[in-house]
Amino acid sequence: MSNFVVFVEQVGGKLRQSGLECLGAAAQAGATPIAALAGDGAADAAAALNAQGVQTAVCFDGPGTQSPDALAAGLAEVVKAKGAQGFLAAASAHGRDLAPRVAAHLDAVLFADITGLESAGSGYQVTRPWLAGKAIATLTSSADVLCATTRLNVFPTLPGSGTPSVETQTLSDAGKARITGVESKAAAKLDVSEASVVVSGGRGLKEAEGFGIIEELASAFGDAAVGASRAVVDLGWRPHSEQVGQTGKTVSPKLYIAVGISGAIQHLAGMKTSGTIVAINKDADAPIFKVADYGIVGDAFEVVPALTRAVAEIKAQS
Amino acid sequence: MNIVACVKRVPSTEASAEISADGKGLDPKNFQYIVSFYDDVAVEQAVQTKAQLGGEVTVLTLGSADGSKEIRECLARGADKAVVMVDEHWADRDCRATAKILAAKIQELGADLVTMGKVATDRDNAAVGPMTATYLGYACVTNVVGLELTEQGGTAKRETEAGIETVEFSLPAVITCDKGLVELRRPGLKDIMAAKKKPTEEVPFENVENQAQVVQANLPAPRKEGRIVGEGPDAVPALIEALRNEANVL
């Protein structure tokens, strides 16, 4: 059975969901995952790991954990030392920054943002989007180590039992680039790429202030993030970090609600793989309705507040 | 400062995909090409860094023999010259092969600063920047939305799910640029005329074989047909009912 080294993100001892999905992706493909964690709290997070098949965790400490180049070099050494056939990280900002560097250290190609991973012949094959999901490619790698990042919200987390044995490694090299600070978002604010519910707004909201009704709906869900179309980001109504689409983020939440978004092809490419899609638009012919599971034709300023009240009522009961 | 801005020619974001006859690629017959959006930002950043610290901006691409329009646009943005590695396989190069070919050329050019887009909007790997930096042994900061530079190094702000990170780095470095890093200026007629006189050099490169092999390419399965549940706020109860009892997401 082959080993995969899986980089699992943690913040202050708390495991990120995306890392658990990544372990799930490895286990589902029949590999034994070796978890790799870094930074303050890594040992606590590793002790809390309860994911299928994880018997070993490697925790990095030392100044190099604050440097993507030093950490990537350390991860590549673990892959080599363990004779791993794969290296996985989540397709988060951190994972997509680290994984290509690890791949280069291993002189292996990287498959970013994969949505499928399975064993095939003596190796593995992946599926991943091209043109932000306008096409889907199935690929294999002739490299010794399969390197990939897994799209958020796609792979299952597989709970297991037992506590992994933890090895600790110190990265004493401070690296060429060092993270010196993080300006945290408000604790409650989820990123559009990792939220399980996304409420997005477009030009149909008429002005920047129109997003008030979007924010209210998102907060009624509790676990929702606010998204935006390219048009409103270009108009300066919303920050680029919220942009969904081909020149923004590709998202796959359980529920995607598009309000006042007509559905340009580059936007559809970024959200078409969402679990359930709801569209609210006053134009019954808007292309967004072609990908929506449920649509309401109407004025966003009338429909959305009514929806917010209904959602808030349900959440209050549960 | 010797600045190299790497750019890629990609299908425009309005393009829809069709699978090629061999079932392993995209049929380019309906594609119109542009410079990948974020690479425009990378060229603009390079030009603004030159304005601040002096030096020269070279646009570097591994690309199609038909890419002269895109190269001229980069020169009109204010780059000084272009170095083009004409590659008949440009559209199918994997990220490792691209990074190794670029790294070898950047080494030759002796860049202090390399700017690239954070991702090319065709294969969406976002891997060539950090891979190139790793092969070169350069520092690298990805998804940069703010940048302060001196002759020796700099401080970058990068966008992550957890918030904005501050990263200090030494030169030489590869920076991958996000939207909002610099305002894209529209080249004027004078810039466009000047671009025609700027040198573009076609240079050979040492081939690197792909490791990625395409088994097949497909169009995504169409979504199950949806329905309009109603009009106006009166339709909200029907939507809630569907979300709770059909889709099970509420």
Coordinates of C-alpha atoms in Angstrom, one line a residue:
Chain A
M1 CA 0.0 0.0 0.0
S2 CA 1.4 3.4 -0.9
N3 CA 1.9 6.4 1.3
F4 CA 0.7 9.9 0.6
V5 CA 2.1 12.9 2.5
V6 CA -0.8 15.3 3.2
F7 CA -0.3 18.8 4.3
V8 CA -3.0 19.6 6.8
E9 CA -3.6 23.2 7.7
Q10 CA -4.2 24.2 11.3
V11 CA -4.7 27.5 13.0
G12 CA -3.8 27.7 16.7
G13 CA -4.3 24.0 17.2
K14 CA -7.5 23.8 15.3
L15 CA -7.6 21.7 12.1
R16 CA -9.0 23.3 9.0
Q17 CA -11.8 21.4 7.3
S18 CA -9.9 21.6 4.0
G19 CA -7.1 19.5 5.4
L20 CA -9.4 16.8 6.6
E21 CA -10.9 16.7 3.1
C22 CA -7.4 16.3 1.7
L23 CA -6.8 13.3 4.1
G24 CA -10.1 11.9 2.9
A25 CA -9.0 12.2 -0.8
A26 CA -5.9 10.2 -0.1
A27 CA -7.7 7.5 1.9
Q28 CA -10.5 7.3 -0.7
A29 CA -7.8 6.6 -3.4
G30 CA -6.5 3.7 -1.3
A31 CA -3.3 5.4 0.0
T32 CA -2.2 5.6 3.6
P33 CA -2.1 9.3 4.5
I34 CA 0.8 10.7 6.6
A35 CA -0.3 14.1 7.9
A36 CA 2.1 17.0 7.9
L37 CA 1.4 20.0 10.0
A38 CA 3.3 23.2 10.7
G39 CA 3.5 26.1 13.1
D40 CA 2.3 27.0 16.6
G41 CA -0.4 24.5 17.7
A42 CA 0.7 21.8 15.2
A43 CA 1.2 19.2 17.9
D44 CA -2.2 19.9 19.5
A45 CA -3.9 19.7 16.1
A46 CA -2.1 16.4 15.3
A47 CA -3.2 14.9 18.6
A48 CA -6.7 15.8 17.7
L49 CA -6.5 14.1 14.3
N50 CA -9.2 11.5 14.0
A51 CA -9.1 10.7 10.3
Q52 CA -9.2 7.4 8.6
G53 CA -5.9 5.7 8.1
V54 CA -3.7 8.4 9.7
Q55 CA -1.2 6.6 11.8
T56 CA 1.7 9.0 11.5
A57 CA 1.8 12.8 11.7
V58 CA 4.9 14.9 11.2
C59 CA 4.9 18.3 13.0
F60 CA 7.2 21.1 11.9
D61 CA 8.3 23.8 14.3
G62 CA 11.0 26.5 14.2
P63 CA 11.4 29.7 12.2
G64 CA 11.1 27.9 8.8
T65 CA 7.4 27.3 9.5
Q66 CA 6.8 31.0 8.7
S67 CA 8.6 30.7 5.4
P68 CA 6.8 29.1 2.4
D69 CA 10.1 28.2 0.8
A70 CA 11.7 26.7 3.9
L71 CA 8.5 24.8 4.7
A72 CA 8.2 23.4 1.2
A73 CA 11.8 22.2 1.3
G74 CA 11.0 20.4 4.6
L75 CA 7.8 18.8 3.2
A76 CA 9.7 17.6 0.1
E77 CA 12.3 15.9 2.5
V78 CA 9.5 14.1 4.3
V79 CA 8.0 12.9 1.0
K80 CA 11.5 11.5 0.1
A81 CA 12.2 10.1 3.6
K82 CA 8.8 8.3 3.7
G83 CA 9.1 7.0 0.1
A84 CA 5.7 8.5 -0.5
Q85 CA 3.9 8.1 -3.9
G86 CA 1.9 11.2 -3.4
F87 CA 1.8 14.7 -1.9
L88 CA -1.5 16.5 -1.4
A89 CA -2.5 19.9 0.0
A90 CA -5.8 21.7 0.0
A91 CA -6.3 24.1 -2.9
S92 CA -6.4 27.0 -0.4
A93 CA -4.3 30.1 -0.7
H94 CA -1.7 28.4 1.5
G95 CA -1.8 25.0 -0.2
R96 CA -1.7 26.5 -3.7
D97 CA 1.4 28.5 -2.6
L98 CA 3.2 25.5 -1.0
A99 CA 2.4 22.5 -3.2
P100 CA 4.0 23.8 -6.5
R101 CA 7.2 24.4 -4.5
V102 CA 7.1 20.9 -3.0
A103 CA 6.5 19.5 -6.5
A104 CA 9.5 21.5 -7.9
H105 CA 11.7 20.1 -5.2
L106 CA 10.6 16.6 -6.2
D107 CA 10.9 17.6 -9.9
A108 CA 7.3 16.5 -10.4
V109 CA 4.4 18.1 -12.2
L110 CA 1.6 19.5 -10.1
F111 CA -2.2 19.1 -10.6
A112 CA -3.9 22.1 -9.0
D113 CA -7.5 22.1 -7.7
I114 CA -8.3 18.5 -8.5
T115 CA -11.9 17.3 -8.1
G116 CA -11.2 13.6 -8.4
L117 CA -8.4 11.2 -7.5
E118 CA -8.3 7.5 -8.0
S119 CA -5.8 4.7 -8.4
A120 CA -5.3 3.7 -12.1
G121 CA -2.9 0.9 -13.1
S122 CA 0.2 1.2 -11.1
G123 CA -0.4 4.9 -10.3
Y124 CA -3.1 7.4 -9.9
Q125 CA -5.3 9.6 -12.1
V126 CA -6.8 12.9 -11.3
T127 CA -9.6 15.0 -12.8
R128 CA -9.4 18.8 -12.8
P129 CA -11.0 21.7 -14.5
W130 CA -9.7 23.5 -17.5
L131 CA -10.8 27.1 -18.3
A132 CA -12.3 27.3 -14.8
G133 CA -14.5 24.3 -15.4
K134 CA -15.7 24.9 -18.9
A135 CA -14.0 21.5 -19.6
I136 CA -12.8 18.7 -17.3
A137 CA -9.6 16.8 -17.9
T138 CA -8.5 13.4 -16.7
L139 CA -4.8 13.2 -16.3
T140 CA -1.9 11.0 -15.2
S141 CA 1.6 11.9 -14.2
S142 CA 4.8 10.1 -15.2
A143 CA 6.6 11.6 -12.1
D144 CA 7.6 9.4 -9.2
V145 CA 5.4 11.4 -6.9
L146 CA 1.8 12.5 -7.7
C147 CA 1.5 16.1 -6.5
A148 CA -1.9 17.8 -6.3
T149 CA -4.0 20.3 -4.5
T150 CA -7.6 19.3 -3.7
R151 CA -10.5 21.6 -4.4
L152 CA -12.3 22.7 -1.2
N153 CA -15.8 21.2 -0.4
V154 CA -15.4 18.3 -2.9
F155 CA -13.7 15.4 -1.0
P156 CA -15.3 13.7 2.0
T157 CA -13.8 13.8 5.4
L158 CA -13.4 10.2 6.6
P159 CA -13.6 9.9 10.4
G160 CA -11.5 7.2 12.0
S161 CA -10.3 6.2 15.4
G162 CA -7.0 6.3 17.3
T163 CA -4.3 8.8 17.8
P164 CA -1.5 9.1 15.3
S165 CA 2.1 8.8 16.5
V166 CA 3.7 12.3 16.2
E167 CA 7.2 13.0 14.9
T168 CA 8.6 16.5 15.3
Q169 CA 11.0 18.2 13.0
T170 CA 12.6 21.6 13.5
L171 CA 13.0 23.9 10.4
S172 CA 15.9 26.1 11.5
D173 CA 16.5 27.8 8.1
A174 CA 14.4 31.0 8.2
G175 CA 14.0 30.9 4.4
K176 CA 14.1 33.6 1.7
A177 CA 10.6 34.9 2.3
R178 CA 9.0 35.1 5.8
I179 CA 5.4 35.7 6.9
T180 CA 5.6 38.5 9.5
G181 CA 2.0 39.2 10.1
V182 CA -1.6 38.3 9.3
E183 CA -4.4 40.9 9.4
S184 CA -7.2 38.6 10.3
K185 CA -10.6 38.9 8.9
A186 CA -13.5 39.3 11.4
A187 CA -13.8 35.9 13.0
A188 CA -17.3 35.3 11.6
K189 CA -16.3 36.2 8.1
L190 CA -15.8 33.1 5.9
D191 CA -13.9 33.1 2.6
V192 CA -16.1 32.5 -0.4
S193 CA -14.0 29.5 -1.5
E194 CA -14.5 27.6 1.8
A195 CA -18.0 28.5 2.9
S196 CA -20.7 25.8 2.6
V197 CA -23.3 28.5 1.6
V198 CA -22.4 31.4 -0.8
V199 CA -24.8 34.4 -1.4
S200 CA -23.6 36.3 -4.4
G201 CA -24.7 39.6 -5.8
G202 CA -24.4 41.3 -9.2
R203 CA -25.3 44.5 -11.0
G204 CA -29.0 43.9 -10.3
L205 CA -28.4 45.3 -6.8
K206 CA -28.1 48.8 -8.5
E207 CA -25.4 50.2 -6.1
A208 CA -22.8 49.2 -3.6
E209 CA -25.3 49.8 -0.8
G210 CA -27.6 47.3 -2.4
F211 CA -25.4 44.6 -1.0
G212 CA -26.9 45.2 2.4
I213 CA -29.6 42.7 1.6
I214 CA -27.0 40.1 0.5
E215 CA -25.1 40.5 3.8
E216 CA -28.3 40.1 5.8
L217 CA -29.2 36.9 3.9
A218 CA -25.7 35.5 4.4
S219 CA -25.8 36.3 8.1
A220 CA -29.2 34.6 8.5
F221 CA -27.6 31.4 7.3
G222 CA -24.8 31.8 9.8
D223 CA -22.2 29.8 7.8
A224 CA -22.5 31.7 4.5
A225 CA -20.0 33.9 2.7
V226 CA -20.8 36.9 0.4
G227 CA -19.7 36.6 -3.2
A228 CA -19.8 39.0 -6.1
S229 CA -19.9 39.1 -9.9
R230 CA -16.9 40.5 -11.9
A231 CA -19.1 43.5 -13.0
V232 CA -19.6 44.8 -9.4
V233 CA -16.0 44.1 -8.4
D234 CA -14.8 46.1 -11.5
L235 CA -17.2 48.9 -10.4
G236 CA -15.5 48.9 -7.0
W237 CA -18.7 47.9 -5.1
R238 CA -17.1 44.8 -3.6
P239 CA -13.5 43.6 -3.0
H240 CA -11.8 41.2 -5.5
S241 CA -11.5 38.6 -2.7
E242 CA -15.3 38.0 -3.1
Q243 CA -15.3 37.7 -6.9
V244 CA -16.6 34.4 -8.2
G245 CA -15.8 33.4 -11.8
Q246 CA -12.9 32.8 -14.2
T247 CA -10.9 35.8 -13.0
G248 CA -11.9 35.3 -9.4
K249 CA -12.5 32.3 -7.3
T250 CA -14.0 28.9 -8.4
V251 CA -16.4 27.7 -5.7
S252 CA -18.4 24.5 -5.0
P253 CA -20.5 25.3 -1.9
K254 CA -23.5 23.1 -0.9
L255 CA -25.8 26.0 -1.7
Y256 CA -25.1 28.9 -4.1
I257 CA -27.6 31.8 -4.2
A258 CA -27.1 34.2 -7.2
V259 CA -29.0 37.5 -6.8
G260 CA -29.2 40.0 -9.6
I261 CA -26.5 38.2 -11.5
S262 CA -27.3 37.6 -15.2
G263 CA -24.8 34.7 -15.6
A264 CA -22.0 35.6 -17.9
I265 CA -20.1 32.5 -19.1
Q266 CA -17.0 33.4 -17.0
H267 CA -19.2 33.6 -13.9
L268 CA -21.0 30.3 -14.6
A269 CA -17.6 28.6 -15.0
G270 CA -16.8 29.6 -11.4
M271 CA -19.9 28.3 -9.6
K272 CA -21.4 25.6 -11.9
T273 CA -20.2 22.7 -9.7
S274 CA -22.1 24.0 -6.6
G275 CA -24.4 21.5 -5.0
T276 CA -27.7 23.4 -5.3
I277 CA -28.0 26.7 -7.2
V278 CA -30.7 29.3 -6.6
A279 CA -31.2 32.3 -8.9
I280 CA -33.1 35.4 -8.1
N281 CA -33.4 37.8 -11.1
K282 CA -36.0 40.1 -12.5
D283 CA -35.2 39.0 -16.1
A284 CA -36.8 35.6 -16.7
D285 CA -34.5 35.1 -19.7
A286 CA -31.2 35.6 -17.7
P287 CA -28.7 32.8 -18.5
I288 CA -28.3 32.2 -14.8
F289 CA -31.7 30.4 -14.8
K290 CA -30.2 27.7 -17.2
V291 CA -27.9 26.4 -14.5
A292 CA -30.1 27.1 -11.5
D293 CA -32.0 24.3 -9.7
Y294 CA -34.5 26.8 -8.4
G295 CA -35.3 30.2 -9.7
I296 CA -37.5 33.1 -8.5
V297 CA -38.3 35.8 -11.1
G298 CA -38.6 39.1 -9.3
D299 CA -37.1 42.2 -7.7
A300 CA -34.2 41.3 -5.5
F301 CA -35.2 44.1 -3.0
E302 CA -38.6 42.4 -2.5
V303 CA -37.6 38.7 -2.7
V304 CA -34.3 38.7 -0.7
P305 CA -35.6 40.3 2.5
A306 CA -38.6 37.8 2.5
L307 CA -36.1 34.9 2.0
T308 CA -33.9 36.3 4.8
R309 CA -36.8 36.3 7.2
A310 CA -37.8 32.7 6.3
V311 CA -34.2 31.4 6.7
A312 CA -33.8 33.3 10.0
E313 CA -37.0 31.7 11.3
I314 CA -35.8 28.2 10.4
K315 CA -32.4 28.7 11.9
A316 CA -34.0 30.0 15.1
Q317 CA -36.0 26.8 15.4
S318 CA -33.0 24.4 14.8
Chain B
M1 CA 16.8 46.7 -11.6
N2 CA 16.6 44.0 -14.2
I3 CA 12.9 43.0 -14.3
V4 CA 11.4 40.2 -16.2
A5 CA 7.6 40.0 -16.6
C6 CA 6.4 36.5 -17.8
V7 CA 3.2 36.4 -19.8
K8 CA 0.9 33.8 -21.3
R9 CA -1.5 33.9 -24.2
V10 CA -4.8 32.4 -23.3
P11 CA -8.3 32.1 -24.8
S12 CA -10.5 35.0 -23.8
T13 CA -12.7 34.5 -20.8
E14 CA -15.8 34.7 -23.1
A15 CA -14.6 31.6 -24.9
S16 CA -16.7 28.4 -24.6
A17 CA -14.9 25.1 -24.7
E18 CA -15.2 22.4 -27.3
I19 CA -13.2 19.1 -27.1
S20 CA -10.7 18.5 -29.9
A21 CA -11.1 15.5 -32.3
D22 CA -8.7 13.3 -30.4
G23 CA -10.7 13.8 -27.2
K24 CA -7.6 14.9 -25.3
G25 CA -7.6 18.7 -25.7
L26 CA -9.5 21.8 -26.4
D27 CA -10.5 22.7 -30.0
P28 CA -9.0 26.1 -30.6
K29 CA -11.0 26.9 -33.7
N30 CA -13.3 29.4 -32.0
F31 CA -10.8 30.8 -29.6
Q32 CA -9.8 34.5 -29.6
Y33 CA -6.7 35.1 -27.6
I34 CA -5.7 37.7 -25.0
V35 CA -2.9 38.2 -22.5
S36 CA -4.0 36.3 -19.4
F37 CA -5.6 39.0 -17.2
Y38 CA -3.3 38.7 -14.2
D39 CA -0.2 38.8 -16.6
D40 CA -1.4 42.3 -17.6
V41 CA -1.2 43.2 -13.9
A42 CA 2.3 41.6 -13.8
V43 CA 3.5 43.8 -16.7
E44 CA 2.0 46.9 -15.2
Q45 CA 3.7 46.2 -11.9
A46 CA 7.1 45.6 -13.6
V47 CA 6.7 49.0 -15.5
Q48 CA 5.8 50.8 -12.2
T49 CA 8.7 49.2 -10.4
K50 CA 11.1 50.4 -13.2
A51 CA 9.6 53.9 -12.8
Q52 CA 10.4 53.8 -9.1
L53 CA 13.8 52.0 -9.0
G54 CA 15.1 52.3 -12.6
G55 CA 16.3 49.5 -14.8
E56 CA 14.8 47.6 -17.7
V57 CA 11.6 45.5 -18.2
T58 CA 11.8 42.4 -20.4
V59 CA 8.6 40.6 -21.3
L60 CA 9.2 36.9 -21.5
T61 CA 6.9 34.3 -23.0
L62 CA 6.9 30.7 -24.1
G63 CA 4.2 30.9 -26.7
S64 CA 2.7 30.7 -30.0
A65 CA 4.3 32.0 -33.2
D66 CA 1.0 33.9 -33.7
G67 CA 1.3 35.9 -30.4
S68 CA 2.8 39.1 -31.8
K69 CA -0.4 41.1 -31.1
E70 CA -0.3 40.1 -27.4
I71 CA 3.4 40.9 -27.1
R72 CA 2.9 44.4 -28.7
E73 CA 0.2 45.1 -26.1
C74 CA 2.7 44.3 -23.3
L75 CA 5.3 46.6 -24.9
A76 CA 2.7 49.3 -25.2
R77 CA 2.1 49.0 -21.5
G78 CA 5.7 50.2 -21.1
A79 CA 7.9 47.2 -21.2
D80 CA 11.3 47.8 -23.0
K81 CA 11.7 44.6 -25.0
A82 CA 10.4 41.2 -25.5
V83 CA 12.0 37.8 -25.5
V84 CA 9.9 35.1 -27.2
M85 CA 10.5 31.3 -27.1
V86 CA 8.4 30.1 -30.0
D87 CA 6.9 26.8 -29.0
E88 CA 4.7 24.7 -31.2
H89 CA 3.5 22.8 -28.1
W90 CA 2.8 26.0 -26.1
A91 CA -0.8 25.3 -25.4
D92 CA -0.1 21.8 -23.9
R93 CA 3.0 22.4 -21.8
D94 CA 2.6 21.2 -18.3
C95 CA 3.5 23.5 -15.4
R96 CA 6.7 21.8 -14.6
A97 CA 8.0 21.9 -18.2
T98 CA 7.0 25.5 -18.5
A99 CA 8.7 26.4 -15.2
K100 CA 11.9 24.7 -16.1
I101 CA 12.1 26.3 -19.5
L102 CA 11.3 29.8 -18.0
A103 CA 13.8 29.3 -15.1
A104 CA 16.6 28.5 -17.6
K105 CA 15.9 31.6 -19.6
I106 CA 15.5 33.9 -16.5
Q107 CA 18.8 32.6 -15.2
E108 CA 20.4 33.6 -18.5
L109 CA 18.7 37.0 -18.4
G110 CA 19.9 37.5 -14.8
A111 CA 16.6 38.9 -13.4
D112 CA 16.5 40.7 -10.0
L113 CA 12.7 40.7 -10.0
V114 CA 10.3 38.4 -11.9
T115 CA 6.6 39.3 -12.1
M116 CA 3.9 36.9 -13.3
G117 CA 0.1 36.7 -13.0
K118 CA -1.1 34.7 -10.0
V119 CA -2.7 32.2 -12.4
A120 CA -3.1 31.8 -16.1
T121 CA -6.8 31.7 -16.9
D122 CA -6.7 28.6 -19.2
R123 CA -5.2 25.7 -17.2
D124 CA -5.6 27.5 -13.8
N125 CA -2.7 25.7 -12.1
A126 CA -1.2 28.8 -10.5
A127 CA 1.9 26.7 -10.2
V128 CA 4.4 28.2 -12.7
G129 CA 5.4 31.1 -10.5
P130 CA 6.3 29.2 -7.3
M131 CA 7.8 26.3 -9.3
T132 CA 10.0 28.7 -11.4
A133 CA 11.2 30.4 -8.2
T134 CA 12.0 27.0 -6.6
Y135 CA 14.0 25.8 -9.6
L136 CA 15.9 29.1 -9.5
G137 CA 16.3 29.2 -5.8
Y138 CA 14.6 32.6 -5.7
A139 CA 12.3 33.9 -3.0
C140 CA 8.6 33.9 -4.1
V141 CA 5.4 35.5 -2.9
T142 CA 2.1 34.5 -4.5
N143 CA -1.3 36.3 -4.8
V144 CA 0.3 39.7 -4.1
V145 CA -2.1 42.6 -3.6
G146 CA 0.4 45.1 -2.2
L147 CA 4.1 45.6 -2.8
E148 CA 6.9 47.8 -1.5
L149 CA 10.3 47.3 -3.0
T150 CA 13.9 48.4 -2.4
E151 CA 17.1 47.3 -4.3
Q152 CA 17.6 44.5 -1.8
G153 CA 14.1 43.1 -1.1
G154 CA 10.7 44.0 -0.2
T155 CA 7.4 43.6 1.7
A156 CA 4.4 42.1 0.1
K157 CA 0.8 41.7 1.1
R158 CA -0.9 38.6 0.0
E159 CA -4.5 37.5 0.0
T160 CA -5.5 34.3 1.9
E161 CA -8.7 32.8 3.3
A162 CA -7.6 33.9 6.8
G163 CA -6.9 37.5 5.9
I164 CA -4.1 39.6 4.4
E165 CA -0.6 38.2 5.1
T166 CA 2.5 40.4 5.2
V167 CA 5.6 38.7 3.8
E168 CA 9.2 40.0 3.8
F169 CA 11.5 38.7 1.1
S170 CA 14.9 39.2 -0.3
L171 CA 15.8 39.7 -4.0
P172 CA 16.0 38.0 -6.5
A173 CA 12.4 37.1 -6.2
V174 CA 9.3 35.9 -8.2
I175 CA 6.1 37.8 -7.4
T176 CA 2.7 36.5 -8.7
C177 CA 0.3 39.4 -9.1
D178 CA -3.4 39.5 -8.1
K179 CA -6.1 41.9 -9.2
G180 CA -5.9 45.2 -7.4
L181 CA -2.1 45.2 -7.0
V182 CA -1.8 48.0 -9.5
E183 CA -4.3 50.0 -11.5
L184 CA -4.2 48.9 -15.2
R185 CA -3.5 51.9 -17.3
R186 CA -4.8 51.9 -20.9
P187 CA -2.0 52.5 -23.3
G188 CA -2.4 55.6 -25.4
L189 CA -1.8 56.0 -29.2
K190 CA 1.8 57.1 -28.5
D191 CA 2.5 54.0 -26.5
I192 CA 1.0 51.8 -29.2
M193 CA 3.2 53.5 -31.9
A194 CA 6.3 53.3 -29.6
A195 CA 5.7 49.6 -29.0
K196 CA 6.1 48.9 -32.8
K197 CA 9.7 50.1 -32.6
K198 CA 10.7 48.1 -29.5
P199 CA 12.8 45.0 -30.0
T200 CA 11.3 41.5 -29.9
E201 CA 13.9 38.8 -30.0
E202 CA 13.0 35.2 -30.8
V203 CA 15.3 32.8 -28.9
P204 CA 15.7 29.0 -28.8
F205 CA 15.2 27.0 -25.7
E206 CA 16.1 23.5 -24.5
N207 CA 13.0 21.3 -24.6
V208 CA 11.6 19.7 -21.4
E209 CA 9.2 16.8 -21.8
N210 CA 5.8 16.9 -20.1
Q211 CA 5.1 14.6 -17.2
A212 CA 1.3 15.2 -17.3
Q213 CA -0.5 13.0 -19.8
V214 CA -4.1 13.7 -20.8
V215 CA -6.2 10.6 -20.6
Q216 CA -9.3 12.4 -21.8
A217 CA -11.0 15.8 -21.9
N218 CA -14.7 16.2 -21.5
L219 CA -17.3 18.8 -21.2
P220 CA -18.9 18.9 -17.8
A221 CA -22.1 16.9 -17.4
P222 CA -25.0 19.4 -17.9
R223 CA -26.8 20.2 -14.7
K224 CA -30.2 18.6 -14.1
E225 CA -32.8 20.9 -15.5
G226 CA -34.1 23.3 -12.8
R227 CA -37.4 25.1 -12.5
I228 CA -38.7 28.5 -11.7
V229 CA -40.6 28.2 -8.4
G230 CA -42.5 31.4 -8.8
E231 CA -42.5 35.2 -9.1
G232 CA -41.8 37.8 -6.5
P233 CA -41.7 37.4 -2.7
D234 CA -44.8 35.1 -2.7
A235 CA -42.5 32.4 -4.2
V236 CA -40.3 32.3 -1.1
P237 CA -42.3 29.6 0.7
A238 CA -42.0 27.3 -2.3
L239 CA -38.3 27.9 -2.5
I240 CA -37.8 27.2 1.2
E241 CA -39.9 24.0 0.8
A242 CA -37.6 22.9 -2.1
L243 CA -34.4 23.7 -0.3
R244 CA -35.5 21.8 2.8
N245 CA -37.2 18.8 1.4
E246 CA -35.8 18.2 -2.1
A247 CA -32.3 19.6 -1.9
N248 CA -31.8 19.0 1.8
V249 CA -29.6 22.0 2.2
L250 CA -31.6 24.0 4.8

